[in-house]
CSV table of C-alpha atoms in Angstrom, one decimal:
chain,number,residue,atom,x,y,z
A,1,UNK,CA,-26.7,232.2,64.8
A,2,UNK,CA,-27.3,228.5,64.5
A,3,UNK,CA,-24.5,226.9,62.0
A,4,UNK,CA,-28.1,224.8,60.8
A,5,UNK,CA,-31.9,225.5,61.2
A,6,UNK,CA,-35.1,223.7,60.5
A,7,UNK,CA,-38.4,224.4,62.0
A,8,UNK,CA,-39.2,222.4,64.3
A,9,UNK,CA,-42.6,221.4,62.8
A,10,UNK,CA,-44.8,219.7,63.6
A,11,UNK,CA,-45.8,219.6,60.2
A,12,UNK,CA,-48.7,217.3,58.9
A,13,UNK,CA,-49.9,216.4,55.6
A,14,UNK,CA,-52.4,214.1,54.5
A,15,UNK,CA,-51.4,210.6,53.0
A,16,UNK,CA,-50.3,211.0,48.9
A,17,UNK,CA,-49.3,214.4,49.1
A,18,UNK,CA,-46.0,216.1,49.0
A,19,UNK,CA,-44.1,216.5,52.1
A,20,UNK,CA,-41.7,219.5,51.4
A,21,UNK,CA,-39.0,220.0,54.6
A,22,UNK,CA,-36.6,223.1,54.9
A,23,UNK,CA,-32.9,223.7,56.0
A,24,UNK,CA,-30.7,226.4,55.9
A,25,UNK,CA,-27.1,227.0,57.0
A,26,UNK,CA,-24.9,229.5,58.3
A,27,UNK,CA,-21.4,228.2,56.6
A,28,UNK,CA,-21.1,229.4,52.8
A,29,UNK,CA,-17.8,226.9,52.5
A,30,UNK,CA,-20.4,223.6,53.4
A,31,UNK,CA,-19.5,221.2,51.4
A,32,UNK,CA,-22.0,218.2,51.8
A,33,UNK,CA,-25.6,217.6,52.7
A,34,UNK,CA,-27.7,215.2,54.6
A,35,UNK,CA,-31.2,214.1,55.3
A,36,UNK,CA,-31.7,211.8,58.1
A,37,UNK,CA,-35.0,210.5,59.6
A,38,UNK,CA,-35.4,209.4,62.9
A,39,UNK,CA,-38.0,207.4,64.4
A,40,UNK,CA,-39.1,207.9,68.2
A,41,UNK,CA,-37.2,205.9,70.8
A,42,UNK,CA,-34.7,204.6,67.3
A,43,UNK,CA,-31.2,205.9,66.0
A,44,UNK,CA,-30.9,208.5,62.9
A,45,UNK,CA,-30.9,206.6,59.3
A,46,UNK,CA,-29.5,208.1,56.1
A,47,UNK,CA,-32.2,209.1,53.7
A,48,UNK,CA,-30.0,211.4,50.6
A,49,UNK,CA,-27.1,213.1,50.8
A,50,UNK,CA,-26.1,216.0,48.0
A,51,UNK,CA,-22.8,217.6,46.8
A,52,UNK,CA,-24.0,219.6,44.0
A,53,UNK,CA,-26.5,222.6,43.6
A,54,UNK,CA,-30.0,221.2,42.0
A,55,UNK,CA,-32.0,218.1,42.4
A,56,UNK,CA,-31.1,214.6,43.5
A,57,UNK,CA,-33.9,212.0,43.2
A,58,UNK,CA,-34.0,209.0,45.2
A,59,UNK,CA,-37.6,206.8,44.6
A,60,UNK,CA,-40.2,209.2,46.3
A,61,UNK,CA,-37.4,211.2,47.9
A,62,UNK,CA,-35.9,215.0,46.4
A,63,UNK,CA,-33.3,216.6,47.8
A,64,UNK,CA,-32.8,219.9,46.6
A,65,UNK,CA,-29.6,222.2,46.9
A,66,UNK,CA,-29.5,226.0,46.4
A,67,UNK,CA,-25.6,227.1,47.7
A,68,UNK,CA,-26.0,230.8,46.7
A,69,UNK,CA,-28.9,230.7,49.3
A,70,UNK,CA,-27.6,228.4,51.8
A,71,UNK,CA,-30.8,226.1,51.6
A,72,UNK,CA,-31.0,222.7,51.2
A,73,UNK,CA,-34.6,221.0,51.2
A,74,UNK,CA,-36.3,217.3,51.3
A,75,UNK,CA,-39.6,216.6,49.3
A,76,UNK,CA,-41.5,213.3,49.7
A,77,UNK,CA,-44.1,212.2,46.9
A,78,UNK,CA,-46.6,210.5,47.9
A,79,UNK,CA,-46.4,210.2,51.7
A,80,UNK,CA,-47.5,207.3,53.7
A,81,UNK,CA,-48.0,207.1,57.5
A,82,UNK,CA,-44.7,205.5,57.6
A,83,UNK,CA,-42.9,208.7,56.7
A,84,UNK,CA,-43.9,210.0,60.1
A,85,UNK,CA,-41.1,210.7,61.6
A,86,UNK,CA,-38.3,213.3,62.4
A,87,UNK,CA,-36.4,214.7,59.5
A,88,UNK,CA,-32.6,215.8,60.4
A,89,UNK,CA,-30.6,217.9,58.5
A,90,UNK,CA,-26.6,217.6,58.4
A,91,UNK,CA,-24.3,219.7,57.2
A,92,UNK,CA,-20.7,218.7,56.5
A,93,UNK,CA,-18.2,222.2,56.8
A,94,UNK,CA,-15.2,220.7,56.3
A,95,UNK,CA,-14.1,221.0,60.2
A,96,UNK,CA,-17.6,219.7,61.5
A,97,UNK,CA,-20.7,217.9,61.0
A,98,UNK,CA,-23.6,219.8,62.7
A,99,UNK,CA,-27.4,218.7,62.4
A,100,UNK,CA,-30.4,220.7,62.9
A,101,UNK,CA,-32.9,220.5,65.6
A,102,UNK,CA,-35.3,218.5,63.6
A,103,UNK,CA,-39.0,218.4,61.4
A,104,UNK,CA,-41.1,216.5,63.0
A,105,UNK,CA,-43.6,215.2,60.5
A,106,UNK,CA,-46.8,213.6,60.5
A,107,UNK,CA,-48.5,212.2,57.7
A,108,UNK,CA,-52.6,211.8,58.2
A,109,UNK,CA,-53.9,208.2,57.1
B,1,UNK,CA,-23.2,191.4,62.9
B,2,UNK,CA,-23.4,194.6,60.6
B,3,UNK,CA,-23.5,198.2,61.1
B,4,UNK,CA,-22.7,199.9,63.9
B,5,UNK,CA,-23.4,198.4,67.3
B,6,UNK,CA,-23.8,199.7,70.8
B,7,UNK,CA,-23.9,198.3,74.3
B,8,UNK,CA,-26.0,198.5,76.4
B,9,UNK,CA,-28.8,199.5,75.6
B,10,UNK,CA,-30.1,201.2,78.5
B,11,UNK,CA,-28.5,202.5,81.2
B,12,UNK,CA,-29.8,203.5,84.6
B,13,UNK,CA,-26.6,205.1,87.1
B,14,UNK,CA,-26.3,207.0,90.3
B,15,UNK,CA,-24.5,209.8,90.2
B,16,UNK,CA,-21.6,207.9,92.1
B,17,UNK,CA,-20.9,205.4,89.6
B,18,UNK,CA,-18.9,204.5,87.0
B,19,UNK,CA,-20.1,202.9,84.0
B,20,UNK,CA,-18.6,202.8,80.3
B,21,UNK,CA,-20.7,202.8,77.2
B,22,UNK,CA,-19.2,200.2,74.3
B,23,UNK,CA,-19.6,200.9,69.8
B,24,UNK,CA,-18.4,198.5,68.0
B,25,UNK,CA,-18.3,199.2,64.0
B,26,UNK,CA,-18.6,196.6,61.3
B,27,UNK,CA,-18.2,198.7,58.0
B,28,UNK,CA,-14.3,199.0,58.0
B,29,UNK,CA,-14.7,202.8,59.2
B,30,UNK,CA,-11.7,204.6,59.9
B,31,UNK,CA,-13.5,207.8,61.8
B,32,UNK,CA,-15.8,207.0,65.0
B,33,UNK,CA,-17.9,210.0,66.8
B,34,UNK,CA,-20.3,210.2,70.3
B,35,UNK,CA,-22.9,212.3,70.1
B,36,UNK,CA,-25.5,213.2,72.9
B,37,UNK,CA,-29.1,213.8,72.4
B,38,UNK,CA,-31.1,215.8,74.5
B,39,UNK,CA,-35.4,216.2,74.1
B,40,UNK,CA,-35.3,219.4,71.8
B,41,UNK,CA,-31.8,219.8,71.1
B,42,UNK,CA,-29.7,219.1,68.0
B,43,UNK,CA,-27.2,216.6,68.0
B,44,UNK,CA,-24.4,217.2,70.0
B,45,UNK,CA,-20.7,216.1,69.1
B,46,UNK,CA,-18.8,214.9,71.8
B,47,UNK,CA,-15.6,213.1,70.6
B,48,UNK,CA,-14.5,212.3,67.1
B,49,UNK,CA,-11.5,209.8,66.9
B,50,UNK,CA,-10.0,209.5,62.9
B,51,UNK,CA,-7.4,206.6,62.7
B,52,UNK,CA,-7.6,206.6,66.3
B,53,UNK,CA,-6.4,209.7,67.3
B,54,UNK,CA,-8.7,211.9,69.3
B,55,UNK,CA,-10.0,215.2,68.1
B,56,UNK,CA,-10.3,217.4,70.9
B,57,UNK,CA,-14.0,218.9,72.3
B,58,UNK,CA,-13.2,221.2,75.1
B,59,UNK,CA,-16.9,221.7,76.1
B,60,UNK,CA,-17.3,218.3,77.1
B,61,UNK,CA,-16.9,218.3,81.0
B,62,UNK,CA,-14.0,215.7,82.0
B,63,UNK,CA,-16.9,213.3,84.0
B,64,UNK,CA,-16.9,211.8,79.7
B,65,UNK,CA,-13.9,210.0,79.0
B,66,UNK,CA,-13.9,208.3,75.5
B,67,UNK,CA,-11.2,206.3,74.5
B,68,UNK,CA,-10.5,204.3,70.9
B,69,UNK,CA,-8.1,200.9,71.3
B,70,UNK,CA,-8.6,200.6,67.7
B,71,UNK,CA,-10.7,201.6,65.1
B,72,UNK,CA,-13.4,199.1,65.5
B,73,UNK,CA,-14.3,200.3,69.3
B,74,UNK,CA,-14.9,203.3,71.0
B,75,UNK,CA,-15.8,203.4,74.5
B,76,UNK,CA,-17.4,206.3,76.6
B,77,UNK,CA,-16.2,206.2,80.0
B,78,UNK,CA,-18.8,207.7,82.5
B,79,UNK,CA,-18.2,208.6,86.1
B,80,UNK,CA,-19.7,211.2,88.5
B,81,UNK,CA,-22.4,211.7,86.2
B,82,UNK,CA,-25.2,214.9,86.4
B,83,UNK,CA,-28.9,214.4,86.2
B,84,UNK,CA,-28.9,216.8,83.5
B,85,UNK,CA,-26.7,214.0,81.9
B,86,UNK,CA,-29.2,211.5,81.0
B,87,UNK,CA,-29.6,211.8,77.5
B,88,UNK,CA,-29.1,209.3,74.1
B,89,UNK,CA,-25.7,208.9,73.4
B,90,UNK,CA,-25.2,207.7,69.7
B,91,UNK,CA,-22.1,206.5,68.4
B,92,UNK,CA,-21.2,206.8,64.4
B,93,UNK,CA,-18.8,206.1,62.3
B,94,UNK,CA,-17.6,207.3,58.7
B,95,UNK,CA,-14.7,206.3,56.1
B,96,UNK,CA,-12.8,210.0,57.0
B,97,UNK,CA,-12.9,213.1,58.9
B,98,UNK,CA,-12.3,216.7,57.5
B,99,UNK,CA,-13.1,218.0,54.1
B,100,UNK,CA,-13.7,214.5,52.7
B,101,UNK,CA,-16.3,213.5,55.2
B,102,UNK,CA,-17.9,210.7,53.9
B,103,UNK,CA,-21.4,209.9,55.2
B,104,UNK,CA,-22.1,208.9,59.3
B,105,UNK,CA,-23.3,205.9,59.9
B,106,UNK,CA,-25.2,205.3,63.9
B,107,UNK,CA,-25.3,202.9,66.4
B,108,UNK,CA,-28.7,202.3,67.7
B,109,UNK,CA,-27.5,204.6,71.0
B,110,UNK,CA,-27.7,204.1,74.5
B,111,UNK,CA,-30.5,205.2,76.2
B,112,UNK,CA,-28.8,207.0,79.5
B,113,UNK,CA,-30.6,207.9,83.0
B,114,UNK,CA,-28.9,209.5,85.7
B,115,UNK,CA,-30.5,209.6,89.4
């Protein structure tokens, strides 16, 4: 079993609607969570990261938390073209950072 | 300069050579990592170095050879490289390493081809 997993997309959506982007992991003691997107050809940047079950709201960006279900997801309001792009999930286990494979998402003009 | 740097760029190496791959870090990091990244593949950790001392990977093959002067720099050491080698090697950094991981912060990677 993968210690993180996030289908690999692609996923589309049309410009202005809600992007919603899906991660689960294997390690119950994970501690922290972390969204990074990644443009082609460019070096993953920091989106959110979470701690706590719930929501965390960051401008048009959600990051959501469940622990007892070992699922941790990204919503973006309002996409734009520029949000097109692959979506990493981290997860921090106390001994090891491990990312997903990646969402690749494209958001129609 | 800011952030995390990483020289050079791109790299293109038979697989007789020697080359070495420099990260420089700017954010007063005490924790500096090399990942690889393969087409379809998640992230792979290769070294992580916390106040300069090396944390062991034992499925890295021995043709990678980091090595941390100090904990600004981190160099990966390349020699008799594979094809299946070529790849994006990304360097981060992050104020720890362990349960109080703090968030990783990457280079802009080198972009790696092997012939």
């Amino acid at each position: 079993q993968k210690e993180v997993e996030q289908n690999s997309g692609p996923l589309s959506v049309p410009e202005g609607a809600i992007a919603s982007l899906n991660c689960t992991y294997s390690d119950r003691g994970s501690q922290s969570f972390f969204w990074y997107r990644q443009y082609s050809g460019k070096s993953p940047e920091l989106i959110m990261f979470i701690y706590s079950n719930g929501d965390k709201e960051d401008g048009r960006f959600t990051a959501q938390l469940n622990k007892a279900s070992q699922y941790v997801s990204l919503l973006i309001r309002d996409s734009q073209p520029s949000d097109s792009a692959t979506y990493l999930c981290a997860v921090d286990t106390g001994n090891q950072f491990y990312f997903g494979t990646g969402t690749s998402l494209t958001v129609i003009p | 300069e800011t952030g995390v740097t990483q020289t050079p760029r791109h790299l293109v190496m038979g697989m007789t050579n020697k080359k070495s791959l420099k990260c420089e870090q700017h954010l007063g990091h005490n924790a500096m990592y090399w990942y690889k990244q393969s087409a379809k593949k998640p992230l792979e950790l290769m070294f992580v170095y916390s106040l300069e001392e090396r944390v062991e990977n034992n499925s890295v093959p021995s043709r990678f050879s980091p090595e941390c002067p100090n904990s600004s720099h981190l160099f990966l050491h390349l020699h008799t490289l594979q094809p299946e080698d070529s790849a994006l090697y990304l360097c981060a950094s992050s104020h720890f390493t362990g349960p109080s991981t703090d968030t990783q912060y990457f280079g802009p990677g080198t972009r790696l081809t092997v012939l």
